[in-house]
Amino acid sequence: MRLIKEQLARLLTVSLLIGTATSYAAPNGPDYQKQAIDSPQRSFPIFYQKLKDRMEFSLGWQKNQLTPQEWKAQGLAKAREIIFPYQDNTPFNPVVIDAVDRGSYMAKKVVFNISNESRVMAFLLEPKGDGPFPAALFLHDHGSKFDIGKEKFVQTWDDDKRLKSSQAWGDKFFSGHFPGDELAKRGYVVLSIDALGWGDRSVEGFETNSQQALASNLFNLGSSFAGIIALEDARAADFLASQPRVDKKRVAAVGFSMGAFRSWQVAALSDSITASIVDCWMGTMQGLMVPGNNQLKGQSAFSMLHPYISRYLDYPDIAALSAPKPMLVYAGGQDSLFPIDSVNDAFKTMHSVWDANQASDKLTTKIWPDKGHTFTWDMQQQAFDWLDQQFQR
């Protein structure tokens, strides 16, 4: 008996080390599992496929017999209920604390109440003249880089350390440009903000385990990391639309990577956003939830994780709640974060919704075959030309 116990102990040790499930027959009972975690990152239970099969998306576009208007009303109600942790109508009370002249536009640092709890500093670019001007809310990526947020899209000043960091970021992803400034040169009012945990709202060392701890604590507080970001994006959209020289009928959201997720999300949830540019973040939940995908490694996922949303709506469903608003969605054919089959499945759902709204010309989707996870100069130029066309400029 002692020998049998030693053999079983060695077998259990080996199975835990190699990460595979091991079962054996108990002397007087059924087989049972001694280890139930699988996948290269030890991030899935071995029964994950059964859980995936239970993802109903009960309010998804392809699950209903409703008119587009009825579906949108039901879907928006549920999305806002799950995504927003609470409602906030705190007065913005903005104050401009600095400004520099950049030729055809002014770059300002403006402080305002983005929520009842947080007063933040953002970059506001305003063309010279009376307006009203079209506008764009720029939503930065994750990138596991937290020292800069709003600075990823808009060139900062009087901060050499962050300027150097943001220039390197622009060289890596944006062909050396600051996309927010490029759109301001076209005559747009631009607002660029920090999400919670980035730029002025970050701390040194946040890139280690702090994201998970922050997300856990927010869950315990009855909120969520992703919910706070979504609420603040909607508030930022309202703030931008409230500016006296902004044309409220022409306010876009623009985002790259996590910012693209934020862009289609705020386009759906906020009435202030009337168009959106979405670069490198679209796919179906099930298509992205595969072993090895970056979304399943923890940390960064928390900033885009809304508990229980999959019971009701898939990612393309949420984006499609913005229909018939104009939306441009880019994907990179070489982007390892977003498998092309998943991207195409999402595009199919989205086009179906815009078609049902008699607005097929308002949705443009494009896969760039030779691009990875990026927003290069040619992609920016085409995107901004598209936005000009939507806003009839």
Tab-separated table of C-alpha atoms in Angstrom:
chain	number	residue	atom	x	y	z
A	1	MET	CA	0.000	0.000	0.000
A	2	ARG	CA	2.857	2.380	0.850
A	3	LEU	CA	4.448	1.693	-2.557
A	4	ILE	CA	1.159	2.423	-4.336
A	5	LYS	CA	0.803	5.728	-2.474
A	6	GLU	CA	4.356	6.760	-3.424
A	7	GLN	CA	3.720	5.938	-7.086
A	8	LEU	CA	0.509	7.955	-7.088
A	9	ALA	CA	2.276	10.913	-5.458
A	10	ARG	CA	4.993	10.859	-8.156
A	11	LEU	CA	2.332	10.656	-10.874
A	12	LEU	CA	0.487	13.644	-9.423
A	13	THR	CA	3.710	15.680	-9.216
A	14	VAL	CA	4.540	14.989	-12.870
A	15	SER	CA	1.002	15.875	-14.001
A	16	LEU	CA	1.113	19.231	-12.201
A	17	LEU	CA	4.481	20.060	-13.715
A	18	ILE	CA	3.435	19.366	-17.309
A	19	GLY	CA	0.033	21.046	-16.956
A	20	THR	CA	-2.189	18.199	-18.124
A	21	ALA	CA	-5.258	16.767	-16.462
A	22	THR	CA	-4.753	13.414	-14.750
A	23	SER	CA	-7.484	11.015	-13.620
A	24	TYR	CA	-7.264	7.681	-11.870
A	25	ALA	CA	-9.682	5.281	-10.270
A	26	ALA	CA	-10.178	5.597	-6.530
A	27	PRO	CA	-10.392	2.217	-4.774
A	28	ASN	CA	-14.083	2.517	-3.930
A	29	GLY	CA	-15.358	5.372	-6.127
A	30	PRO	CA	-15.416	7.037	-9.565
A	31	ASP	CA	-12.475	8.594	-11.374
A	32	TYR	CA	-11.757	12.199	-10.491
A	33	GLN	CA	-9.443	14.962	-11.672
A	34	LYS	CA	-6.449	15.932	-9.605
A	35	GLN	CA	-5.671	18.916	-11.805
A	36	ALA	CA	-8.064	20.921	-13.936
A	37	ILE	CA	-6.102	23.762	-15.530
A	38	ASP	CA	-4.866	23.579	-19.106
A	39	SER	CA	-3.410	25.755	-21.928
A	40	PRO	CA	0.154	27.035	-22.336
A	41	GLN	CA	-0.408	29.995	-19.986
A	42	ARG	CA	-2.321	27.886	-17.420
A	43	SER	CA	-5.175	30.268	-18.106
A	44	PHE	CA	-8.049	27.903	-19.016
A	45	PRO	CA	-9.929	25.251	-17.105
A	46	ILE	CA	-9.900	22.015	-19.059
A	47	PHE	CA	-13.679	22.367	-19.450
A	48	TYR	CA	-13.412	25.819	-21.093
A	49	GLN	CA	-14.984	24.643	-24.357
A	50	LYS	CA	-18.165	23.710	-22.507
A	51	LEU	CA	-18.249	27.206	-21.027
A	52	LYS	CA	-17.725	28.715	-24.475
A	53	ASP	CA	-20.637	26.667	-25.761
A	54	ARG	CA	-22.826	28.289	-23.105
A	55	MET	CA	-22.087	31.828	-24.323
A	56	GLU	CA	-25.587	32.632	-25.488
A	57	PHE	CA	-25.406	36.249	-26.655
A	58	SER	CA	-29.165	36.133	-26.098
A	59	LEU	CA	-29.634	39.722	-27.296
A	60	GLY	CA	-27.232	39.388	-30.206
A	61	TRP	CA	-28.253	40.512	-33.659
A	62	GLN	CA	-28.525	37.005	-35.083
A	63	LYS	CA	-30.604	35.796	-32.121
A	64	ASN	CA	-33.629	38.020	-32.615
A	65	GLN	CA	-36.703	38.602	-34.731
A	66	LEU	CA	-36.845	42.323	-33.915
A	67	THR	CA	-36.719	45.367	-36.142
A	68	PRO	CA	-33.364	47.188	-36.091
A	69	GLN	CA	-34.900	49.925	-33.945
A	70	GLU	CA	-36.358	47.461	-31.422
A	71	TRP	CA	-33.112	45.503	-31.249
A	72	LYS	CA	-31.075	48.665	-30.705
A	73	ALA	CA	-33.353	49.838	-27.892
A	74	GLN	CA	-33.144	46.513	-26.056
A	75	GLY	CA	-29.435	46.054	-26.675
A	76	LEU	CA	-28.479	49.568	-25.605
A	77	ALA	CA	-30.492	49.293	-22.422
A	78	LYS	CA	-28.717	46.073	-21.466
A	79	ALA	CA	-25.262	47.289	-22.573
A	80	ARG	CA	-25.542	50.483	-20.553
A	81	GLU	CA	-26.825	48.539	-17.558
A	82	ILE	CA	-23.842	46.165	-17.581
A	83	ILE	CA	-21.045	48.446	-18.805
A	84	PHE	CA	-21.667	51.676	-16.896
A	85	PRO	CA	-21.048	51.277	-13.148
A	86	TYR	CA	-23.307	54.266	-12.444
A	87	GLN	CA	-24.644	57.441	-14.027
A	88	ASP	CA	-22.807	60.738	-13.683
A	89	ASN	CA	-23.976	64.237	-14.569
A	90	THR	CA	-21.414	66.221	-12.595
A	91	PRO	CA	-20.825	69.733	-14.047
A	92	PHE	CA	-17.557	69.788	-15.993
A	93	ASN	CA	-16.341	73.192	-14.670
A	94	PRO	CA	-13.411	73.383	-17.113
A	95	VAL	CA	-10.352	75.615	-16.644
A	96	VAL	CA	-7.592	76.159	-19.227
A	97	ILE	CA	-4.245	76.126	-17.404
A	98	ASP	CA	-1.849	76.510	-20.352
A	99	ALA	CA	-1.848	77.073	-24.124
A	100	VAL	CA	0.635	77.171	-27.012
A	101	ASP	CA	0.204	78.452	-30.552
A	102	ARG	CA	0.733	75.809	-33.246
A	103	GLY	CA	0.035	77.908	-36.283
A	104	SER	CA	-3.438	77.025	-37.547
A	105	TYR	CA	-4.611	75.829	-34.137
A	106	MET	CA	-4.072	76.330	-30.413
A	107	ALA	CA	-2.997	73.494	-28.108
A	108	LYS	CA	-4.448	73.819	-24.618
A	109	LYS	CA	-4.206	71.982	-21.329
A	110	VAL	CA	-7.698	71.938	-19.874
A	111	VAL	CA	-8.761	70.622	-16.479
A	112	PHE	CA	-12.337	69.415	-15.973
A	113	ASN	CA	-14.471	67.058	-13.917
A	114	ILE	CA	-14.587	63.824	-15.882
A	115	SER	CA	-16.688	62.316	-13.092
A	116	ASN	CA	-17.920	63.083	-9.610
A	117	GLU	CA	-14.729	61.482	-8.285
A	118	SER	CA	-12.037	62.635	-10.723
A	119	ARG	CA	-10.865	65.988	-12.006
A	120	VAL	CA	-8.385	65.446	-14.842
A	121	MET	CA	-6.144	67.331	-17.237
A	122	ALA	CA	-6.593	66.752	-20.970
A	123	PHE	CA	-5.242	68.148	-24.226
A	124	LEU	CA	-7.648	70.285	-26.250
A	125	LEU	CA	-6.658	71.366	-29.759
A	126	GLU	CA	-8.761	74.156	-31.259
A	127	PRO	CA	-8.521	75.558	-34.797
A	128	LYS	CA	-8.327	79.317	-35.079
A	129	GLY	CA	-11.553	80.940	-36.225
A	130	ASP	CA	-15.165	81.125	-35.192
A	131	GLY	CA	-16.362	77.636	-36.110
A	132	PRO	CA	-18.403	75.651	-35.553
A	133	PHE	CA	-15.825	72.951	-36.229
A	134	PRO	CA	-16.065	69.156	-36.451
A	135	ALA	CA	-14.435	67.424	-33.513
A	136	ALA	CA	-12.717	64.178	-32.556
A	137	LEU	CA	-12.217	62.415	-29.241
A	138	PHE	CA	-8.904	60.531	-29.330
A	139	LEU	CA	-8.749	57.353	-27.239
A	140	HIS	CA	-5.289	55.923	-26.615
A	141	ASP	CA	-4.130	52.311	-26.637
A	142	HIS	CA	-3.022	50.068	-23.788
A	143	GLY	CA	0.403	48.957	-25.004
A	144	SER	CA	1.533	48.074	-21.461
A	145	LYS	CA	2.958	51.595	-21.456
A	146	PHE	CA	1.492	53.801	-18.771
A	147	ASP	CA	3.772	56.831	-18.457
A	148	ILE	CA	1.908	58.366	-21.414
A	149	GLY	CA	-1.760	58.253	-22.373
A	150	LYS	CA	-3.141	61.397	-23.981
A	151	GLU	CA	0.437	62.101	-25.117
A	152	LYS	CA	0.344	59.093	-27.440
A	153	PHE	CA	-1.962	60.982	-29.805
A	154	VAL	CA	-1.187	64.644	-29.124
A	155	GLN	CA	2.269	66.196	-28.863
A	156	THR	CA	2.915	67.423	-25.343
A	157	TRP	CA	5.012	70.417	-24.301
A	158	ASP	CA	7.051	71.546	-21.282
A	159	ASP	CA	7.602	67.883	-20.379
A	160	ASP	CA	10.750	66.571	-22.063
A	161	LYS	CA	10.572	63.089	-20.547
A	162	ARG	CA	7.033	62.434	-21.779
A	163	LEU	CA	7.716	64.113	-25.109
A	164	LYS	CA	10.627	61.745	-25.731
A	165	SER	CA	8.503	58.761	-24.700
A	166	SER	CA	5.581	59.769	-26.910
A	167	GLN	CA	7.817	60.473	-29.903
A	168	ALA	CA	9.237	56.959	-29.602
A	169	TRP	CA	5.681	55.600	-29.397
A	170	GLY	CA	4.694	57.548	-32.497
A	171	ASP	CA	7.737	56.225	-34.353
A	172	LYS	CA	6.744	52.669	-33.433
A	173	PHE	CA	3.040	52.769	-34.277
A	174	PHE	CA	2.117	56.011	-36.088
A	175	SER	CA	4.896	56.525	-38.663
A	176	GLY	CA	6.381	59.264	-36.498
A	177	HIS	CA	3.209	61.376	-36.403
A	178	PHE	CA	0.870	62.566	-33.679
A	179	PRO	CA	-2.535	61.689	-35.174
A	180	GLY	CA	-4.417	64.155	-32.983
A	181	ASP	CA	-2.317	67.054	-34.209
A	182	GLU	CA	-2.682	65.872	-37.803
A	183	LEU	CA	-6.476	66.007	-37.530
A	184	ALA	CA	-6.316	69.419	-35.851
A	185	LYS	CA	-4.398	70.671	-38.897
A	186	ARG	CA	-7.445	69.658	-40.936
A	187	GLY	CA	-9.657	71.965	-38.890
A	188	TYR	CA	-10.947	69.641	-36.160
A	189	VAL	CA	-11.287	70.334	-32.462
A	190	VAL	CA	-9.420	67.473	-30.770
A	191	LEU	CA	-9.690	66.183	-27.208
A	192	SER	CA	-7.194	63.615	-25.895
A	193	ILE	CA	-7.633	62.177	-22.394
A	194	ASP	CA	-5.900	59.779	-20.016
A	195	ALA	CA	-7.750	56.606	-19.090
A	196	LEU	CA	-7.460	55.625	-15.435
A	197	GLY	CA	-3.930	54.251	-14.992
A	198	TRP	CA	-2.210	56.155	-17.839
A	199	GLY	CA	-0.303	59.420	-18.124
A	200	ASP	CA	-1.052	61.824	-15.298
A	201	ARG	CA	-3.332	59.182	-13.760
A	202	SER	CA	-0.675	56.483	-13.423
A	203	VAL	CA	2.018	55.572	-10.919
A	204	GLU	CA	5.471	54.081	-11.334
A	205	GLY	CA	5.369	50.293	-11.447
A	206	PHE	CA	1.745	50.062	-12.571
A	207	GLU	CA	2.757	47.723	-15.407
A	208	THR	CA	3.530	44.806	-13.052
A	209	ASN	CA	0.680	43.347	-11.000
A	210	SER	CA	-1.143	46.585	-10.284
A	211	GLN	CA	-3.706	46.236	-13.081
A	212	GLN	CA	-5.032	42.992	-11.667
A	213	ALA	CA	-5.079	44.372	-8.132
A	214	LEU	CA	-6.835	47.546	-9.267
A	215	ALA	CA	-9.426	45.547	-11.200
A	216	SER	CA	-10.050	43.249	-8.232
A	217	ASN	CA	-10.478	46.157	-5.848
A	218	LEU	CA	-12.871	47.901	-8.223
A	219	PHE	CA	-14.931	44.709	-8.460
A	220	ASN	CA	-15.071	44.636	-4.669
A	221	LEU	CA	-16.215	48.252	-4.703
A	222	GLY	CA	-19.137	47.354	-6.966
A	223	SER	CA	-17.535	48.775	-10.114
A	224	SER	CA	-15.004	47.602	-12.704
A	225	PHE	CA	-11.837	48.859	-14.377
A	226	ALA	CA	-13.416	48.632	-17.829
A	227	GLY	CA	-16.636	50.214	-16.568
A	228	ILE	CA	-14.826	53.266	-15.183
A	229	ILE	CA	-13.000	53.719	-18.513
A	230	ALA	CA	-16.261	53.382	-20.481
A	231	LEU	CA	-18.098	55.871	-18.272
A	232	GLU	CA	-15.274	58.403	-18.494
A	233	ASP	CA	-15.071	58.042	-22.282
A	234	ALA	CA	-18.786	58.834	-22.516
A	235	ARG	CA	-18.321	61.810	-20.217
A	236	ALA	CA	-15.366	63.034	-22.309
A	237	ALA	CA	-17.556	62.774	-25.419
A	238	ASP	CA	-20.214	64.904	-23.739
A	239	PHE	CA	-17.578	67.422	-22.671
A	240	LEU	CA	-16.183	67.709	-26.196
A	241	ALA	CA	-19.641	68.102	-27.720
A	242	SER	CA	-20.412	70.865	-25.200
A	243	GLN	CA	-17.564	73.105	-26.361
A	244	PRO	CA	-18.970	76.342	-27.809
A	245	ARG	CA	-17.143	76.107	-31.164
A	246	VAL	CA	-17.865	72.405	-31.756
A	247	ASP	CA	-20.515	71.302	-34.238
A	248	LYS	CA	-22.500	68.814	-32.141
A	249	LYS	CA	-23.612	66.936	-35.248
A	250	ARG	CA	-20.002	66.172	-36.207
A	251	VAL	CA	-18.186	64.611	-33.244
A	252	ALA	CA	-16.107	61.485	-33.905
A	253	ALA	CA	-14.318	58.959	-31.722
A	254	VAL	CA	-10.883	57.817	-32.921
A	255	GLY	CA	-8.944	54.957	-31.368
A	256	PHE	CA	-6.087	52.523	-31.892
A	257	SER	CA	-5.831	49.077	-30.241
A	258	MET	CA	-7.528	49.325	-26.816
A	259	GLY	CA	-8.515	52.804	-27.951
A	260	ALA	CA	-10.295	51.202	-30.915
A	261	PHE	CA	-12.287	49.044	-28.477
A	262	ARG	CA	-13.114	52.259	-26.623
A	263	SER	CA	-14.002	53.995	-29.891
A	264	TRP	CA	-16.697	51.564	-31.062
A	265	GLN	CA	-17.910	51.220	-27.490
A	266	VAL	CA	-18.417	54.941	-26.910
A	267	ALA	CA	-19.939	55.297	-30.386
A	268	ALA	CA	-22.604	52.816	-29.292
A	269	LEU	CA	-23.146	54.107	-25.765
A	270	SER	CA	-22.934	57.885	-26.247
A	271	ASP	CA	-25.369	60.051	-28.171
A	272	SER	CA	-22.644	62.708	-28.392
A	273	ILE	CA	-20.539	60.600	-30.785
A	274	THR	CA	-21.800	60.727	-34.365
A	275	ALA	CA	-19.037	58.752	-36.164
A	276	SER	CA	-16.069	56.560	-35.269
A	277	ILE	CA	-12.692	55.370	-36.513
A	278	VAL	CA	-11.712	51.956	-35.160
A	279	ASP	CA	-8.172	50.710	-35.835
A	280	CYS	CA	-6.991	47.233	-34.814
A	281	TRP	CA	-9.578	46.015	-32.321
A	282	MET	CA	-12.465	43.968	-33.613
A	283	GLY	CA	-13.368	40.290	-33.505
A	284	THR	CA	-15.887	37.936	-31.981
A	285	MET	CA	-15.524	36.932	-28.345
A	286	GLN	CA	-15.322	33.243	-29.130
A	287	GLY	CA	-12.910	33.848	-31.989
A	288	LEU	CA	-10.549	35.800	-29.738
A	289	MET	CA	-10.905	33.448	-26.778
A	290	VAL	CA	-8.381	30.884	-27.945
A	291	PRO	CA	-5.278	29.616	-26.124
A	292	GLY	CA	-2.296	31.876	-26.659
A	293	ASN	CA	-4.275	35.000	-27.499
A	294	ASN	CA	-3.069	38.130	-25.737
A	295	GLN	CA	-6.557	38.883	-24.461
A	296	LEU	CA	-6.413	35.818	-22.198
A	297	LYS	CA	-3.130	36.561	-20.466
A	298	GLY	CA	-4.677	38.757	-17.799
A	299	GLN	CA	-3.590	42.278	-16.853
A	300	SER	CA	-4.503	44.172	-20.059
A	301	ALA	CA	-7.787	42.280	-20.435
A	302	PHE	CA	-9.204	43.866	-17.275
A	303	SER	CA	-9.390	47.278	-18.927
A	304	MET	CA	-11.847	45.808	-21.475
A	305	LEU	CA	-13.626	43.186	-19.371
A	306	HIS	CA	-17.313	43.726	-18.592
A	307	PRO	CA	-18.592	40.863	-16.414
A	308	TYR	CA	-21.551	38.931	-17.836
A	309	ILE	CA	-21.799	40.917	-21.086
A	310	SER	CA	-21.329	37.675	-23.060
A	311	ARG	CA	-24.652	36.431	-21.757
A	312	TYR	CA	-26.267	39.053	-23.941
A	313	LEU	CA	-24.045	40.698	-26.566
A	314	ASP	CA	-20.919	39.885	-28.571
A	315	TYR	CA	-18.308	42.533	-29.430
A	316	PRO	CA	-19.643	43.179	-32.957
A	317	ASP	CA	-23.170	43.391	-31.515
A	318	ILE	CA	-22.122	46.190	-29.166
A	319	ALA	CA	-20.323	48.052	-31.945
A	320	ALA	CA	-23.373	47.634	-34.192
A	321	LEU	CA	-25.594	49.313	-31.605
A	322	SER	CA	-24.112	52.528	-33.008
A	323	ALA	CA	-25.722	51.912	-36.419
A	324	PRO	CA	-26.601	53.786	-38.545
A	325	LYS	CA	-23.811	56.153	-37.431
A	326	PRO	CA	-20.801	56.115	-39.786
A	327	MET	CA	-18.025	53.753	-38.682
A	328	LEU	CA	-14.669	52.871	-40.242
A	329	VAL	CA	-13.000	49.678	-38.986
A	330	TYR	CA	-9.451	48.651	-39.869
A	331	ALA	CA	-7.721	45.337	-39.192
A	332	GLY	CA	-4.181	44.244	-39.970
A	333	GLY	CA	-3.775	41.067	-41.969
A	334	GLN	CA	-0.567	40.372	-40.036
A	335	ASP	CA	-1.989	41.337	-36.631
A	336	SER	CA	-1.434	38.280	-34.420
A	337	LEU	CA	-3.732	39.660	-31.732
A	338	PHE	CA	-6.812	39.414	-33.933
A	339	PRO	CA	-7.201	36.220	-36.000
A	340	ILE	CA	-8.596	37.034	-39.426
A	341	ASP	CA	-11.418	34.484	-39.200
A	342	SER	CA	-12.623	36.173	-36.016
A	343	VAL	CA	-12.342	39.596	-37.639
A	344	ASN	CA	-14.301	38.494	-40.711
A	345	ASP	CA	-17.035	36.931	-38.577
A	346	ALA	CA	-17.383	40.205	-36.685
A	347	PHE	CA	-17.456	42.222	-39.907
A	348	LYS	CA	-20.206	39.971	-41.260
A	349	THR	CA	-22.429	40.657	-38.250
A	350	MET	CA	-21.779	44.383	-38.382
A	351	HIS	CA	-22.525	44.698	-42.091
A	352	SER	CA	-25.771	42.804	-41.536
A	353	VAL	CA	-26.889	45.380	-38.970
A	354	TRP	CA	-25.974	48.411	-41.079
A	355	ASP	CA	-27.681	46.793	-44.066
A	356	ALA	CA	-30.843	46.273	-42.002
A	357	ASN	CA	-30.737	49.955	-41.100
A	358	GLN	CA	-30.603	50.882	-44.800
A	359	ALA	CA	-27.184	52.406	-44.114
A	360	SER	CA	-24.758	50.004	-45.767
A	361	ASP	CA	-22.733	52.927	-47.109
A	362	LYS	CA	-22.090	54.165	-43.557
A	363	LEU	CA	-19.988	51.157	-42.512
A	364	THR	CA	-16.555	50.669	-44.050
A	365	THR	CA	-14.405	47.700	-43.035
A	366	LYS	CA	-10.946	47.017	-44.387
A	367	ILE	CA	-8.265	44.429	-43.762
A	368	TRP	CA	-4.792	45.727	-44.644
A	369	PRO	CA	-3.020	42.530	-45.826
A	370	ASP	CA	0.534	43.677	-45.104
A	371	LYS	CA	-0.123	45.500	-41.814
A	372	GLY	CA	0.306	44.311	-38.271
A	373	HIS	CA	-0.929	46.012	-35.113
A	374	THR	CA	-0.359	49.606	-36.184
A	375	PHE	CA	-1.848	52.900	-37.407
A	376	THR	CA	0.614	54.015	-40.057
A	377	TRP	CA	0.577	57.289	-41.975
A	378	ASP	CA	-1.210	55.867	-45.010
A	379	MET	CA	-3.866	54.338	-42.732
A	380	GLN	CA	-4.293	57.672	-40.962
A	381	GLN	CA	-4.606	59.601	-44.216
A	382	GLN	CA	-7.284	57.289	-45.581
A	383	ALA	CA	-9.128	57.318	-42.258
A	384	PHE	CA	-9.130	61.105	-42.002
A	385	ASP	CA	-10.189	61.459	-45.644
A	386	TRP	CA	-13.084	59.110	-44.866
A	387	LEU	CA	-14.044	61.218	-41.852
A	388	ASP	CA	-13.966	64.390	-43.951
A	389	GLN	CA	-16.380	62.725	-46.368
A	390	GLN	CA	-18.757	61.656	-43.597
A	391	PHE	CA	-18.780	65.166	-42.182
A	392	GLN	CA	-19.062	66.643	-45.704
A	393	ARG	CA	-15.897	68.698	-45.535
